[in-house]
Amino acid sequence: MTGSKVVERLKTTRQHPFFVDGKGWLPAGGLAIGNAIVTRAGPRLFVKSIKWLRRAEGYAVYNFEVEALSSKASDGEHTHSYFVGKASGGAWVHNGHYDIARYGQKQPPFEIHHGVMDVWARFNIPGYIRRASDGPGIVLTATEHAATKGAYNSWTAGRVRPIDWTRVSGREAQELSEVMFDAAGVPSWARKNYYKAFHKYIYGL
């Protein structure tokens, strides 16, 4: 990314949305050279180059450069969005597929999966509030989210309801969480990010 003609590089997943002037939200994979990305300060950041990277975790990452030119940015909906990079106050981006987001955020067309660790923590961690708006969740498609619920329902089918979560160990809860992520096809790197965010959240209570 560049400000005052100084190139700055951003790395992001293919699905991560950026707000492009005149086009609205576009995933990084849909960006093209010349696209004008809206910034916090006003000047647009123009995409100069895009290339693929391949990480050891097995997921693709885009590496692209943008250049700032003086121009007034378009207005738009800022809810649940933020800015990355340094040029012109940062490029306007939005939580994307598999990102970690607050459970109370709305991310259409995506949905926020709070995870089974949320209900387990409600009964096993003092002070934990289930489905708190600031609690960590992971951004999934509606189909993926439905798959996690299907896996959960299969797990509870052979058990006495309501589930007594005080008798479910943390290890069992995480194993169920993995089964649910498996059903949705969530990649390992995204799971690690979710667990890291969850642990950070509960230790901050």
PDB file of C-alpha atoms in Angstrom:
ATOM      1  CA  MET A   1       0.000   0.000   0.000  1.00  0.00           C
ATOM      2  CA  THR A   2       1.328   3.479  -0.616  1.00  0.00           C
ATOM      3  CA  GLY A   3       0.791   6.944   0.752  1.00  0.00           C
ATOM      4  CA  SER A   4       2.505   9.852  -1.000  1.00  0.00           C
ATOM      5  CA  LYS A   5       3.807   7.398  -3.588  1.00  0.00           C
ATOM      6  CA  VAL A   6       5.466   5.159  -0.947  1.00  0.00           C
ATOM      7  CA  VAL A   7       4.491   1.538  -1.587  1.00  0.00           C
ATOM      8  CA  GLU A   8       3.021  -0.491   1.259  1.00  0.00           C
ATOM      9  CA  ARG A   9       2.214  -4.192   0.938  1.00  0.00           C
ATOM     10  CA  LEU A  10      -0.801  -5.873   2.508  1.00  0.00           C
ATOM     11  CA  LYS A  11      -1.305  -9.601   2.995  1.00  0.00           C
ATOM     12  CA  THR A  12      -4.788 -11.042   3.287  1.00  0.00           C
ATOM     13  CA  THR A  13      -6.814 -14.169   2.578  1.00  0.00           C
ATOM     14  CA  ARG A  14      -8.724 -14.474  -0.702  1.00  0.00           C
ATOM     15  CA  GLN A  15     -12.086 -13.940   1.010  1.00  0.00           C
ATOM     16  CA  HIS A  16     -11.237 -10.815   3.006  1.00  0.00           C
ATOM     17  CA  PRO A  17     -13.462  -7.923   1.828  1.00  0.00           C
ATOM     18  CA  PHE A  18     -12.166  -4.440   0.987  1.00  0.00           C
ATOM     19  CA  PHE A  19     -14.379  -1.440   0.263  1.00  0.00           C
ATOM     20  CA  VAL A  20     -13.769  -0.380  -3.345  1.00  0.00           C
ATOM     21  CA  ASP A  21     -14.987   3.032  -4.456  1.00  0.00           C
ATOM     22  CA  GLY A  22     -17.953   2.658  -6.799  1.00  0.00           C
ATOM     23  CA  LYS A  23     -18.200  -1.111  -6.289  1.00  0.00           C
ATOM     24  CA  GLY A  24     -18.750  -1.599  -2.562  1.00  0.00           C
ATOM     25  CA  TRP A  25     -17.354  -4.599  -0.693  1.00  0.00           C
ATOM     26  CA  LEU A  26     -15.180  -6.920  -2.791  1.00  0.00           C
ATOM     27  CA  PRO A  27     -13.193  -9.956  -1.587  1.00  0.00           C
ATOM     28  CA  ALA A  28      -9.419  -9.645  -1.988  1.00  0.00           C
ATOM     29  CA  GLY A  29      -9.667 -12.373  -4.626  1.00  0.00           C
ATOM     30  CA  GLY A  30     -11.899 -10.088  -6.684  1.00  0.00           C
ATOM     31  CA  LEU A  31      -9.633  -7.041  -6.607  1.00  0.00           C
ATOM     32  CA  ALA A  32      -8.062  -5.841  -9.839  1.00  0.00           C
ATOM     33  CA  ILE A  33      -5.180  -3.523 -10.617  1.00  0.00           C
ATOM     34  CA  GLY A  34      -6.498   0.025 -10.620  1.00  0.00           C
ATOM     35  CA  ASN A  35      -9.285  -0.569  -8.072  1.00  0.00           C
ATOM     36  CA  ALA A  36      -9.629   2.386  -5.686  1.00  0.00           C
ATOM     37  CA  ILE A  37      -9.833   1.268  -2.053  1.00  0.00           C
ATOM     38  CA  VAL A  38     -11.504   3.688   0.361  1.00  0.00           C
ATOM     39  CA  THR A  39      -9.418   4.864   3.343  1.00  0.00           C
ATOM     40  CA  ARG A  40     -10.003   6.434   6.737  1.00  0.00           C
ATOM     41  CA  ALA A  41      -8.342   9.758   5.827  1.00  0.00           C
ATOM     42  CA  GLY A  42     -10.077  10.252   2.487  1.00  0.00           C
ATOM     43  CA  PRO A  43      -7.563   9.638  -0.324  1.00  0.00           C
ATOM     44  CA  ARG A  44      -8.170   6.453  -2.255  1.00  0.00           C
ATOM     45  CA  LEU A  45      -5.532   3.727  -2.387  1.00  0.00           C
ATOM     46  CA  PHE A  46      -5.097   2.364  -5.903  1.00  0.00           C
ATOM     47  CA  VAL A  47      -4.146  -1.299  -6.308  1.00  0.00           C
ATOM     48  CA  LYS A  48      -0.828  -1.513  -8.166  1.00  0.00           C
ATOM     49  CA  SER A  49      -0.024  -5.225  -8.119  1.00  0.00           C
ATOM     50  CA  ILE A  50      -1.433  -8.529  -6.881  1.00  0.00           C
ATOM     51  CA  LYS A  51       0.265 -11.874  -6.450  1.00  0.00           C
ATOM     52  CA  TRP A  52      -0.363 -15.222  -4.777  1.00  0.00           C
ATOM     53  CA  LEU A  53       1.576 -16.533  -1.818  1.00  0.00           C
ATOM     54  CA  ARG A  54       1.340 -20.002  -0.362  1.00  0.00           C
ATOM     55  CA  ARG A  55       1.731 -20.446   3.371  1.00  0.00           C
ATOM     56  CA  ALA A  56       2.917 -23.591   5.144  1.00  0.00           C
ATOM     57  CA  GLU A  57      -0.538 -23.963   6.687  1.00  0.00           C
ATOM     58  CA  GLY A  58      -1.832 -24.680   3.189  1.00  0.00           C
ATOM     59  CA  TYR A  59      -3.990 -21.633   2.558  1.00  0.00           C
ATOM     60  CA  ALA A  60      -3.592 -18.994  -0.095  1.00  0.00           C
ATOM     61  CA  VAL A  61      -2.708 -15.421   0.706  1.00  0.00           C
ATOM     62  CA  TYR A  62      -2.862 -12.393  -1.553  1.00  0.00           C
ATOM     63  CA  ASN A  63       0.008  -9.934  -1.472  1.00  0.00           C
ATOM     64  CA  PHE A  64      -0.923  -6.659  -3.129  1.00  0.00           C
ATOM     65  CA  GLU A  65       0.311  -3.095  -3.352  1.00  0.00           C
ATOM     66  CA  VAL A  66      -1.720   0.088  -3.535  1.00  0.00           C
ATOM     67  CA  GLU A  67      -0.802   3.688  -4.227  1.00  0.00           C
ATOM     68  CA  ALA A  68      -2.480   6.735  -2.702  1.00  0.00           C
ATOM     69  CA  LEU A  69      -3.676   9.598  -4.888  1.00  0.00           C
ATOM     70  CA  SER A  70      -5.479  12.662  -3.561  1.00  0.00           C
ATOM     71  CA  SER A  71      -9.224  12.179  -3.943  1.00  0.00           C
ATOM     72  CA  LYS A  72     -12.345  12.250  -1.807  1.00  0.00           C
ATOM     73  CA  ALA A  73     -13.517   8.824  -0.609  1.00  0.00           C
ATOM     74  CA  SER A  74     -17.040   7.542  -1.039  1.00  0.00           C
ATOM     75  CA  ASP A  75     -19.275   7.256   1.989  1.00  0.00           C
ATOM     76  CA  GLY A  76     -20.640   3.907   3.136  1.00  0.00           C
ATOM     77  CA  GLU A  77     -21.613   1.645   6.016  1.00  0.00           C
ATOM     78  CA  HIS A  78     -18.810   1.421   8.590  1.00  0.00           C
ATOM     79  CA  THR A  79     -20.450  -1.017  11.006  1.00  0.00           C
ATOM     80  CA  HIS A  80     -18.112  -3.888  11.960  1.00  0.00           C
ATOM     81  CA  SER A  81     -15.387  -2.685   9.648  1.00  0.00           C
ATOM     82  CA  TYR A  82     -11.901  -1.413  10.366  1.00  0.00           C
ATOM     83  CA  PHE A  83      -8.759  -0.099   8.681  1.00  0.00           C
ATOM     84  CA  VAL A  84      -5.447  -1.840   7.993  1.00  0.00           C
ATOM     85  CA  GLY A  85      -2.081  -0.485   6.913  1.00  0.00           C
ATOM     86  CA  LYS A  86      -0.613   2.978   7.426  1.00  0.00           C
ATOM     87  CA  ALA A  87      -1.133   4.821   4.149  1.00  0.00           C
ATOM     88  CA  SER A  88      -3.877   7.476   4.406  1.00  0.00           C
ATOM     89  CA  GLY A  89      -5.017   6.040   7.723  1.00  0.00           C
ATOM     90  CA  GLY A  90      -5.404   2.521   6.354  1.00  0.00           C
ATOM     91  CA  ALA A  91      -7.546   0.685   3.822  1.00  0.00           C
ATOM     92  CA  TRP A  92     -11.192   0.114   4.747  1.00  0.00           C
ATOM     93  CA  VAL A  93     -11.758  -3.611   5.246  1.00  0.00           C
ATOM     94  CA  HIS A  94     -14.478  -5.845   6.640  1.00  0.00           C
ATOM     95  CA  ASN A  95     -14.415  -9.090   8.569  1.00  0.00           C
ATOM     96  CA  GLY A  96     -14.240 -11.922   6.033  1.00  0.00           C
ATOM     97  CA  HIS A  97     -14.681 -15.674   5.799  1.00  0.00           C
ATOM     98  CA  TYR A  98     -13.077 -17.506   8.766  1.00  0.00           C
ATOM     99  CA  ASP A  99     -12.115 -14.256  10.490  1.00  0.00           C
ATOM    100  CA  ILE A 100     -12.581 -13.952  14.240  1.00  0.00           C
ATOM    101  CA  ALA A 101     -15.331 -11.453  15.056  1.00  0.00           C
ATOM    102  CA  ARG A 102     -17.441 -10.426  18.013  1.00  0.00           C
ATOM    103  CA  TYR A 103     -20.535 -12.606  18.341  1.00  0.00           C
ATOM    104  CA  GLY A 104     -22.809  -9.559  18.351  1.00  0.00           C
ATOM    105  CA  GLN A 105     -21.604  -8.395  14.946  1.00  0.00           C
ATOM    106  CA  LYS A 106     -23.758  -8.820  11.865  1.00  0.00           C
ATOM    107  CA  GLN A 107     -21.826  -9.972   8.820  1.00  0.00           C
ATOM    108  CA  PRO A 108     -24.281 -10.612   5.950  1.00  0.00           C
ATOM    109  CA  PRO A 109     -24.128 -12.773   3.959  1.00  0.00           C
ATOM    110  CA  PHE A 110     -21.956 -14.533   6.571  1.00  0.00           C
ATOM    111  CA  GLU A 111     -22.995 -15.725  10.031  1.00  0.00           C
ATOM    112  CA  ILE A 112     -21.080 -15.679  13.327  1.00  0.00           C
ATOM    113  CA  HIS A 113     -20.562 -19.124  14.883  1.00  0.00           C
ATOM    114  CA  HIS A 114     -20.031 -18.845  18.640  1.00  0.00           C
ATOM    115  CA  GLY A 115     -18.939 -22.470  18.984  1.00  0.00           C
ATOM    116  CA  VAL A 116     -19.894 -25.148  21.491  1.00  0.00           C
ATOM    117  CA  MET A 117     -17.141 -23.908  23.815  1.00  0.00           C
ATOM    118  CA  ASP A 118     -19.468 -20.986  24.489  1.00  0.00           C
ATOM    119  CA  VAL A 119     -22.226 -23.092  26.046  1.00  0.00           C
ATOM    120  CA  TRP A 120     -19.681 -25.273  27.882  1.00  0.00           C
ATOM    121  CA  ALA A 121     -18.023 -22.188  29.399  1.00  0.00           C
ATOM    122  CA  ARG A 122     -21.402 -20.895  30.600  1.00  0.00           C
ATOM    123  CA  PHE A 123     -21.594 -23.773  33.077  1.00  0.00           C
ATOM    124  CA  ASN A 124     -17.914 -24.267  33.855  1.00  0.00           C
ATOM    125  CA  ILE A 125     -16.230 -20.849  33.983  1.00  0.00           C
ATOM    126  CA  PRO A 126     -17.322 -18.387  36.700  1.00  0.00           C
ATOM    127  CA  GLY A 127     -18.420 -15.042  35.305  1.00  0.00           C
ATOM    128  CA  TYR A 128     -18.804 -16.284  31.739  1.00  0.00           C
ATOM    129  CA  ILE A 129     -21.905 -14.974  29.938  1.00  0.00           C
ATOM    130  CA  ARG A 130     -23.186 -17.126  27.091  1.00  0.00           C
ATOM    131  CA  ARG A 131     -23.502 -15.459  23.688  1.00  0.00           C
ATOM    132  CA  ALA A 132     -22.138 -12.165  25.016  1.00  0.00           C
ATOM    133  CA  SER A 133     -22.064  -9.607  22.224  1.00  0.00           C
ATOM    134  CA  ASP A 134     -18.330  -9.076  22.706  1.00  0.00           C
ATOM    135  CA  GLY A 135     -17.535 -12.796  22.891  1.00  0.00           C
ATOM    136  CA  PRO A 136     -15.414 -14.370  20.141  1.00  0.00           C
ATOM    137  CA  GLY A 137     -16.997 -16.095  17.162  1.00  0.00           C
ATOM    138  CA  ILE A 138     -15.818 -17.256  13.767  1.00  0.00           C
ATOM    139  CA  VAL A 139     -17.231 -16.007  10.455  1.00  0.00           C
ATOM    140  CA  LEU A 140     -18.867 -18.840   8.467  1.00  0.00           C
ATOM    141  CA  THR A 141     -21.217 -19.132   5.519  1.00  0.00           C
ATOM    142  CA  ALA A 142     -24.835 -20.030   6.284  1.00  0.00           C
ATOM    143  CA  THR A 143     -24.229 -23.532   4.880  1.00  0.00           C
ATOM    144  CA  GLU A 144     -21.171 -24.061   7.065  1.00  0.00           C
ATOM    145  CA  HIS A 145     -22.988 -22.762  10.119  1.00  0.00           C
ATOM    146  CA  ALA A 146     -25.873 -25.151   9.473  1.00  0.00           C
ATOM    147  CA  ALA A 147     -23.371 -28.015   9.189  1.00  0.00           C
ATOM    148  CA  THR A 148     -21.981 -27.240  12.654  1.00  0.00           C
ATOM    149  CA  LYS A 149     -25.502 -27.322  14.083  1.00  0.00           C
ATOM    150  CA  GLY A 150     -26.168 -30.655  12.387  1.00  0.00           C
ATOM    151  CA  ALA A 151     -23.037 -32.140  13.949  1.00  0.00           C
ATOM    152  CA  TYR A 152     -24.077 -30.797  17.346  1.00  0.00           C
ATOM    153  CA  ASN A 153     -27.571 -32.290  17.042  1.00  0.00           C
ATOM    154  CA  SER A 154     -26.066 -35.667  16.122  1.00  0.00           C
ATOM    155  CA  TRP A 155     -23.875 -35.523  19.227  1.00  0.00           C
ATOM    156  CA  THR A 156     -26.800 -34.705  21.529  1.00  0.00           C
ATOM    157  CA  ALA A 157     -29.151 -37.271  19.950  1.00  0.00           C
ATOM    158  CA  GLY A 158     -27.914 -40.155  22.101  1.00  0.00           C
ATOM    159  CA  ARG A 159     -27.736 -38.175  25.330  1.00  0.00           C
ATOM    160  CA  VAL A 160     -30.180 -37.198  28.037  1.00  0.00           C
ATOM    161  CA  ARG A 161     -31.505 -33.698  27.476  1.00  0.00           C
ATOM    162  CA  PRO A 162     -31.011 -31.061  28.615  1.00  0.00           C
ATOM    163  CA  ILE A 163     -27.272 -31.664  28.543  1.00  0.00           C
ATOM    164  CA  ASP A 164     -25.621 -31.331  31.957  1.00  0.00           C
ATOM    165  CA  TRP A 165     -22.571 -29.348  30.858  1.00  0.00           C
ATOM    166  CA  THR A 166     -21.029 -29.526  34.311  1.00  0.00           C
ATOM    167  CA  ARG A 167     -20.454 -33.220  33.601  1.00  0.00           C
ATOM    168  CA  VAL A 168     -18.791 -32.556  30.237  1.00  0.00           C
ATOM    169  CA  SER A 169     -15.029 -32.063  30.466  1.00  0.00           C
ATOM    170  CA  GLY A 170     -13.205 -29.288  28.664  1.00  0.00           C
ATOM    171  CA  ARG A 171     -11.486 -31.913  26.537  1.00  0.00           C
ATOM    172  CA  GLU A 172     -14.821 -33.446  25.509  1.00  0.00           C
ATOM    173  CA  ALA A 173     -16.171 -30.002  24.637  1.00  0.00           C
ATOM    174  CA  GLN A 174     -13.168 -29.245  22.443  1.00  0.00           C
ATOM    175  CA  GLU A 175     -13.440 -32.651  20.748  1.00  0.00           C
ATOM    176  CA  LEU A 176     -17.071 -31.826  19.931  1.00  0.00           C
ATOM    177  CA  SER A 177     -15.964 -28.414  18.696  1.00  0.00           C
ATOM    178  CA  GLU A 178     -13.555 -30.165  16.316  1.00  0.00           C
ATOM    179  CA  VAL A 179     -16.323 -32.462  15.056  1.00  0.00           C
ATOM    180  CA  MET A 180     -18.455 -29.410  14.319  1.00  0.00           C
ATOM    181  CA  PHE A 181     -15.588 -27.654  12.546  1.00  0.00           C
ATOM    182  CA  ASP A 182     -14.939 -30.849  10.558  1.00  0.00           C
ATOM    183  CA  ALA A 183     -18.561 -30.872   9.414  1.00  0.00           C
ATOM    184  CA  ALA A 184     -18.198 -27.304   8.166  1.00  0.00           C
ATOM    185  CA  GLY A 185     -14.787 -27.877   6.582  1.00  0.00           C
ATOM    186  CA  VAL A 186     -13.137 -25.123   8.629  1.00  0.00           C
ATOM    187  CA  PRO A 187      -9.360 -25.091   7.948  1.00  0.00           C
ATOM    188  CA  SER A 188      -6.930 -25.783  10.789  1.00  0.00           C
ATOM    189  CA  TRP A 189      -5.438 -22.281  10.806  1.00  0.00           C
ATOM    190  CA  ALA A 190      -8.892 -20.741  11.316  1.00  0.00           C
ATOM    191  CA  ARG A 191      -9.642 -23.151  14.182  1.00  0.00           C
ATOM    192  CA  LYS A 192      -6.386 -22.196  15.891  1.00  0.00           C
ATOM    193  CA  ASN A 193      -7.285 -18.534  15.607  1.00  0.00           C
ATOM    194  CA  TYR A 194     -10.702 -19.212  17.128  1.00  0.00           C
ATOM    195  CA  TYR A 195      -9.325 -21.175  20.095  1.00  0.00           C
ATOM    196  CA  LYS A 196      -6.654 -18.528  20.668  1.00  0.00           C
ATOM    197  CA  ALA A 197      -9.310 -15.796  20.736  1.00  0.00           C
ATOM    198  CA  PHE A 198     -11.569 -17.864  23.005  1.00  0.00           C
ATOM    199  CA  HIS A 199      -8.795 -18.557  25.512  1.00  0.00           C
ATOM    200  CA  LYS A 200      -7.754 -14.908  25.520  1.00  0.00           C
ATOM    201  CA  TYR A 201     -11.363 -13.926  26.171  1.00  0.00           C
ATOM    202  CA  ILE A 202     -11.982 -16.285  29.093  1.00  0.00           C
ATOM    203  CA  TYR A 203      -8.678 -15.445  30.757  1.00  0.00           C
ATOM    204  CA  GLY A 204      -9.644 -11.792  30.590  1.00  0.00           C
ATOM    205  CA  LEU A 205     -12.832 -12.281  32.611  1.00  0.00           C
TER     206      LEU A 205
END
